[in-house]
mmCIF file of C-alpha atoms and ligand atoms in Angstrom:
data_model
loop_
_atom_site.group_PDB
_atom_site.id
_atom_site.type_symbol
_atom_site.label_atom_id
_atom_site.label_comp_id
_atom_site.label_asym_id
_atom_site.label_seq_id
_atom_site.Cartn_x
_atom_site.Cartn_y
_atom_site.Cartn_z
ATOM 1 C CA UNK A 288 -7.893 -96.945 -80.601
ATOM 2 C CA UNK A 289 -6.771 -96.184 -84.149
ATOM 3 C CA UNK A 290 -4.280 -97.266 -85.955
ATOM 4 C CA UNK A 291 -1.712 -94.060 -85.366
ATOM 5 C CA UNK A 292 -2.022 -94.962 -81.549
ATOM 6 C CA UNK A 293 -1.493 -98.672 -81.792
ATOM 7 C CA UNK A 294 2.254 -98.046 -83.777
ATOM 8 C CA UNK A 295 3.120 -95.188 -81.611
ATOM 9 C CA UNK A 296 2.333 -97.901 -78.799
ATOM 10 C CA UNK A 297 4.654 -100.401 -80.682
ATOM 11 C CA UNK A 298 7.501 -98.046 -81.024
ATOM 12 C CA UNK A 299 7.407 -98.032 -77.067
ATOM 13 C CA UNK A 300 7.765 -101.060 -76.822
ATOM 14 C CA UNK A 301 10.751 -101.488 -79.113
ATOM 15 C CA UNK A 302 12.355 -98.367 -77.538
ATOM 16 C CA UNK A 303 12.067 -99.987 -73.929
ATOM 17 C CA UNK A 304 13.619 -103.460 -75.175
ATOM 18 C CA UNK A 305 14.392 -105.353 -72.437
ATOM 19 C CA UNK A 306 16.861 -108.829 -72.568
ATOM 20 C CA UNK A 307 19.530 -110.346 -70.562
ATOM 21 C CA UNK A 308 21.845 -110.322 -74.017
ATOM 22 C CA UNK A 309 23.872 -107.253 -73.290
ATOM 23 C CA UNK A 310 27.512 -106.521 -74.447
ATOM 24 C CA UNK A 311 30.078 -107.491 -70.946
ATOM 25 C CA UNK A 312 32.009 -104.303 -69.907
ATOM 26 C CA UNK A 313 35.275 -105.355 -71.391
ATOM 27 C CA UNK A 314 34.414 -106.261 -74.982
ATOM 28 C CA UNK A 315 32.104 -102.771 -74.799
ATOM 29 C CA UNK A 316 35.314 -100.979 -74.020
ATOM 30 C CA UNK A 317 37.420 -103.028 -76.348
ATOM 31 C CA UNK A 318 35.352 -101.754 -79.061
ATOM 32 C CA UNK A 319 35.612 -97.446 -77.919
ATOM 33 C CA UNK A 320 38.915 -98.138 -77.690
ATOM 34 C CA UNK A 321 39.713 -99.631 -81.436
ATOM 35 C CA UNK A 322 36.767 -96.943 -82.802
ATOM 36 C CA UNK A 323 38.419 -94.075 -81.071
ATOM 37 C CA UNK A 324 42.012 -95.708 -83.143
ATOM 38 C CA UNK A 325 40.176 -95.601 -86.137
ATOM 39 C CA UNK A 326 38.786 -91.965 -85.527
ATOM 40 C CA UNK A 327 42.389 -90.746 -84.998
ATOM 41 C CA UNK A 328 43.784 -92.722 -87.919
ATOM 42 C CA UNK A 329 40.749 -91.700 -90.193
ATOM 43 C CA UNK A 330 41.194 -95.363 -91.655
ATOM 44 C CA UNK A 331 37.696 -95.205 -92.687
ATOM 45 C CA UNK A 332 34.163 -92.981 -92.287
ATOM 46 C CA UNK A 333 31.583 -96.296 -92.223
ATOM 47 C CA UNK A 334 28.878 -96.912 -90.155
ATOM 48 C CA UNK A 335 25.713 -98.166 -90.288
ATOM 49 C CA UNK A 336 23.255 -94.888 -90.644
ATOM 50 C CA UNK A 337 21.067 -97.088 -93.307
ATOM 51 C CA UNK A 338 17.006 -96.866 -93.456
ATOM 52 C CA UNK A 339 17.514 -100.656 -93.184
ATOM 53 C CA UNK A 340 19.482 -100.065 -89.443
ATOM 54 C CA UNK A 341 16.294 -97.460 -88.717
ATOM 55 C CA UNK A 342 13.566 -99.858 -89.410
ATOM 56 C CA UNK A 343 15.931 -103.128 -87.497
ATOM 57 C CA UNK A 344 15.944 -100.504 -84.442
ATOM 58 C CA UNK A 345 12.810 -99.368 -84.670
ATOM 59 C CA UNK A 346 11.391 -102.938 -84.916
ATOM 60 C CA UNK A 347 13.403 -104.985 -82.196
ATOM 61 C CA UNK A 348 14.280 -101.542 -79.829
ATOM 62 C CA UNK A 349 18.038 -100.123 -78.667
ATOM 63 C CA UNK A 350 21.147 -102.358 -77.308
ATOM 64 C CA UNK A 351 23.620 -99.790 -76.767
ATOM 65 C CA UNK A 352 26.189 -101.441 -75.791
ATOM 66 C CA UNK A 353 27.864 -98.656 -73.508
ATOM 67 C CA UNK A 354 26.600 -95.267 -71.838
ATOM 68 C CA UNK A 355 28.608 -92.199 -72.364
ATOM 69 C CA UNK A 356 28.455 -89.207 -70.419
ATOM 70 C CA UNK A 357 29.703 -86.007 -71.595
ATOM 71 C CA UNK A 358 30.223 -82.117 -72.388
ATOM 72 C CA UNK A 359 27.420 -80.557 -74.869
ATOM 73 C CA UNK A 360 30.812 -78.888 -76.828
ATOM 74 C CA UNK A 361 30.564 -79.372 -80.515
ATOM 75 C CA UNK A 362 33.887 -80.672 -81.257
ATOM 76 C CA UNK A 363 32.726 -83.691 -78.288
ATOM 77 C CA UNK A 364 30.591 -86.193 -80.719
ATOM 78 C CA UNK A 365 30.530 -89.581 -79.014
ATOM 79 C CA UNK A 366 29.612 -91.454 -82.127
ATOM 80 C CA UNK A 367 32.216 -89.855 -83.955
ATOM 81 C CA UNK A 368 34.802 -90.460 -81.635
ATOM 82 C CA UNK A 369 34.306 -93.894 -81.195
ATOM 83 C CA UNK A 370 33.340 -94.618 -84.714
ATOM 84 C CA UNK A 371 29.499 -95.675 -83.756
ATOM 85 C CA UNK A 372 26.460 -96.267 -85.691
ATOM 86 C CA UNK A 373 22.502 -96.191 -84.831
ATOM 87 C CA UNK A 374 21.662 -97.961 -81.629
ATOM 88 C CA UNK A 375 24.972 -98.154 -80.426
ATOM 89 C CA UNK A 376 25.782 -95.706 -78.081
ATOM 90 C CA UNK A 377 23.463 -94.157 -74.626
ATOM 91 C CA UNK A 378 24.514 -90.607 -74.969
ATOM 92 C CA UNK A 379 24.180 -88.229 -72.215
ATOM 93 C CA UNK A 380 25.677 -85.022 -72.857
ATOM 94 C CA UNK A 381 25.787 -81.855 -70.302
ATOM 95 C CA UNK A 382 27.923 -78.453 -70.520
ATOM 96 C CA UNK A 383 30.914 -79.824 -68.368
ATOM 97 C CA UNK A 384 29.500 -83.606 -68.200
ATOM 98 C CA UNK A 385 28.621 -82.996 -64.506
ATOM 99 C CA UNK A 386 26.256 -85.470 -63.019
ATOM 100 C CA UNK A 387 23.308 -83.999 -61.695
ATOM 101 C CA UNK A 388 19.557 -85.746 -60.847
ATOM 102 C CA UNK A 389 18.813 -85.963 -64.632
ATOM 103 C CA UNK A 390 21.946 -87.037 -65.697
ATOM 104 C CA UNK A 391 21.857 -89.645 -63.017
ATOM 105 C CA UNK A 392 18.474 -91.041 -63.724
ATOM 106 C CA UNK A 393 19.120 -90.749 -67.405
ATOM 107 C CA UNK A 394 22.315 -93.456 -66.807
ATOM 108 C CA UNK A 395 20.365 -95.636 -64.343
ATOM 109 C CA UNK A 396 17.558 -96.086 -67.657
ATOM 110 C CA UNK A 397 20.747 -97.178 -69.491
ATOM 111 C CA UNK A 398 22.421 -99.426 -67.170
ATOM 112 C CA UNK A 399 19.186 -100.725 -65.389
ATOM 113 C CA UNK A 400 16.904 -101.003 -68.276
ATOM 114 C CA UNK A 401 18.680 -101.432 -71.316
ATOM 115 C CA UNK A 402 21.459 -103.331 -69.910
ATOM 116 C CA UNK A 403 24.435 -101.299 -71.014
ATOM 117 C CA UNK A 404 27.202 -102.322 -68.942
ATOM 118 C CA UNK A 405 29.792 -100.022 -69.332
ATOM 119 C CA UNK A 406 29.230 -96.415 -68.273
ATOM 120 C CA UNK A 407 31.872 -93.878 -69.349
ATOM 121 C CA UNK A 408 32.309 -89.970 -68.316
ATOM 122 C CA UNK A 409 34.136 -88.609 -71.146
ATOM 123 C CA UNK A 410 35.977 -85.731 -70.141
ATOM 124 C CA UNK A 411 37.570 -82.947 -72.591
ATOM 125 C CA UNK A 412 40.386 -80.956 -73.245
ATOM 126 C CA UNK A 413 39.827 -77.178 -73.577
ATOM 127 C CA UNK A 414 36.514 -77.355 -71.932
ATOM 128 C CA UNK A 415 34.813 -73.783 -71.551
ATOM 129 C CA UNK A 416 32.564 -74.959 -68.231
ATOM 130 C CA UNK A 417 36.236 -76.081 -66.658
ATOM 131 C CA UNK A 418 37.929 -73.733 -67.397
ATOM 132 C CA UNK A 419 35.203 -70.581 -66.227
ATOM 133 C CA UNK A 420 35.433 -72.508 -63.167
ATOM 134 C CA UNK A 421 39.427 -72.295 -62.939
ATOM 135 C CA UNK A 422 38.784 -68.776 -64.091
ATOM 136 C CA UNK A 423 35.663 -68.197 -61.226
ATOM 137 C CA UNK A 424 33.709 -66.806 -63.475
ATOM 138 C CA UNK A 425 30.245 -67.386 -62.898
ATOM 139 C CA UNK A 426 27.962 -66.545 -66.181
ATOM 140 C CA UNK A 427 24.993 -68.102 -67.581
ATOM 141 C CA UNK A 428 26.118 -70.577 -66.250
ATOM 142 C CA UNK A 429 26.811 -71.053 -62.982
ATOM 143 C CA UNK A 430 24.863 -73.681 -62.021
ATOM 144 C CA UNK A 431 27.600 -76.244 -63.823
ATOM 145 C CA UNK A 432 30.631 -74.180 -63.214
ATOM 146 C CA UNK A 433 29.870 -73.477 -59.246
ATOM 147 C CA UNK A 434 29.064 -76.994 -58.986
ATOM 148 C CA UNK A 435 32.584 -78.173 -61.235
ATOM 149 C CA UNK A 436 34.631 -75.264 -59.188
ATOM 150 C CA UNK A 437 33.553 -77.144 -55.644
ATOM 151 C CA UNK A 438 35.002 -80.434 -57.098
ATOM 152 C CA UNK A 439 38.738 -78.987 -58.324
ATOM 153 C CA UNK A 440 39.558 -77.072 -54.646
ATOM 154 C CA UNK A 441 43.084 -76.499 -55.303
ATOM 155 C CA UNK A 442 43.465 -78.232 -58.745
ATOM 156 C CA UNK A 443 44.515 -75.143 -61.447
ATOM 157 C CA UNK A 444 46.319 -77.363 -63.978
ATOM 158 C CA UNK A 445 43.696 -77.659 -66.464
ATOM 159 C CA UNK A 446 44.128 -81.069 -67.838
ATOM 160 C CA UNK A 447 44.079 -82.355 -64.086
ATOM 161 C CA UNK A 448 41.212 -80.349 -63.832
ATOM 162 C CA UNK A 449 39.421 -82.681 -67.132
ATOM 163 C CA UNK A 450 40.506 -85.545 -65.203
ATOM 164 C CA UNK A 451 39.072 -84.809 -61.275
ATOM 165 C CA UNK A 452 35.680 -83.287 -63.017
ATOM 166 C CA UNK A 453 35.416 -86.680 -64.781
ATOM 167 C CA UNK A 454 36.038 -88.764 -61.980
ATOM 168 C CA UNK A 455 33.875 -86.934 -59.929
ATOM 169 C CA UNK A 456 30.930 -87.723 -62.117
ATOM 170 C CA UNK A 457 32.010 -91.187 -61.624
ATOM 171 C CA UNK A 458 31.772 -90.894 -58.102
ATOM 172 C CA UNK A 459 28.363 -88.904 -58.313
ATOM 173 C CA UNK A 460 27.482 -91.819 -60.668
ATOM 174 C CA UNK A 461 28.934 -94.274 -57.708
ATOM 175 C CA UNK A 462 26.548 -93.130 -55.433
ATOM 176 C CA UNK A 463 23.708 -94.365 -56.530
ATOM 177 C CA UNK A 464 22.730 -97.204 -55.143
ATOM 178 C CA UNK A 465 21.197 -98.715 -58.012
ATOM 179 C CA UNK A 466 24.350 -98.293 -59.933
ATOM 180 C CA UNK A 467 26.276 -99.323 -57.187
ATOM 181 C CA UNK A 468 24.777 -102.466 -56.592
ATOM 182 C CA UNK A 469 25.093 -103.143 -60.730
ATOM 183 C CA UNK A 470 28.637 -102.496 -60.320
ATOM 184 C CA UNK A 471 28.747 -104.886 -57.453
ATOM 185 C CA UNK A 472 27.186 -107.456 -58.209
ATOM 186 C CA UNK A 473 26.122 -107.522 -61.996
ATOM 187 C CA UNK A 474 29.171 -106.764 -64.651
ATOM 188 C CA UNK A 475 28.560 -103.397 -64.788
ATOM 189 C CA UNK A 476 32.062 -101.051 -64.899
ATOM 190 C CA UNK A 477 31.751 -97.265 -64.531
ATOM 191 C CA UNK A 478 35.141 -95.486 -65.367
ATOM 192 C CA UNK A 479 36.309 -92.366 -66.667
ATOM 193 C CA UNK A 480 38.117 -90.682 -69.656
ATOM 194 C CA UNK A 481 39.610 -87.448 -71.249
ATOM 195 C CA UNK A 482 38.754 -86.506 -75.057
ATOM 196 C CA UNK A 483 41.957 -84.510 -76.568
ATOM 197 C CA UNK A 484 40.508 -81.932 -78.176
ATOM 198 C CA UNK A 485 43.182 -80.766 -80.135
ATOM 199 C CA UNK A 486 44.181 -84.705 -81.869
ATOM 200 C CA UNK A 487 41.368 -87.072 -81.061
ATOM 201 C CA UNK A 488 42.726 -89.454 -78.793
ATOM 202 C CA UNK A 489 41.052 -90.258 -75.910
ATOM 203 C CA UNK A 490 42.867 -91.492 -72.704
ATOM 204 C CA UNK A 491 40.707 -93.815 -70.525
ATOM 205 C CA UNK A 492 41.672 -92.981 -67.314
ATOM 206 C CA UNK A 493 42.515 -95.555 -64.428
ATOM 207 C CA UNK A 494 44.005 -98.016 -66.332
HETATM 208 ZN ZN1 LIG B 3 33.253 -79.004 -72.322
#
């Protein structure tokens, strides 16, 4: 084995990091809530992107300390929004954050694995996979709108229309029994939220 193989063996090991000391649900939501305050106030631009935070991560593996799941638009940046740094937030992102098989297994790795205990679907305002679905187009790509269009029936308002996408996710997310039985049983919360595209603010929903 040489030496290349050996550290590429280490960095697995840091990347699957594996402890009980996770961040609880509420204090993990505490903190997307006062980082998504400071992104709309623009009180200040600082995280931690230093070679210093690289090398800590790369040496002692992730602890994000929540999941979010949401749409591959530009102006939707997770770790802007909430004001996060290396190593701090699981981000899944998918053209109209629907929750497919990859998507799901992806969050399970989070949850299960890494220990994140709060799972967020971030919805968005002015989202172009919601609203070719309100619209019925089809496109490149209508595997995501079809599958977004079945979840709205009758819903045409298209901030509703954020909101019943997202909570579908969390239902699709709901489903799965191993993130079920976290939810149950283990601390884990799974909840939902709408990105304002147009200000910044994000409104966690069921609250
Ligand atoms: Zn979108």
């Amino acid at each position: 084995m040489d030496e290349t193989t050996a550290s590429d063996k280490l960095a697995y090991t840091a990347d699957d990091y594996d402890s009980d000391a996770h961040v609880p649900a509420a204090e993990a939501l505490r903190r997307l809530r006062e980082g998504n305050r400071i992104y709309v106030e623009a009180l200040d631009h600082e995280r931690d992107l230093s070679p210093e935070r690289i090398q800590d991560l790369f040496e002692n593996g992730q602890r994000p300390f929540a999941c979010v799941i949401t749409c591959a638009d530009s102006r939707v940046v997770p770790e802007h929004i909430f004001m996060t740094g290396l190593g701090e937030l699981f981000v899944i992102r998918v053209a109209g954050n629907v929750v497919g098989p990859l998507e799901l297994a992806s969050a399970v790795y989070a949850c299960e694995h890494l220990h994140t205990r709060l799972l967020l679907v971030l919805g968005h305002t002015h989202c172009g996979a919601i609203k070719a679905a309100l619209d019925g187009e089809a496109g490149p790509v209508a595997a995501i709108t079809e599958r977004i269009a079945a979840v709205l029936g009758d819903v045409h308002d298209p901030y509703e229309a954020s909101v019943v996408n997202a909570n579908a996710a969390v239902a699709a997310l709901r489903a799965s029994d191993a993130l079920a039985r976290l939810e149950k049983e283990d601390g884990l919360a799974i909840s939902a939220a709408v990105y304002h595209t147009h200000c910044g603010v994000v409104d966690f929903l069921g609250e």
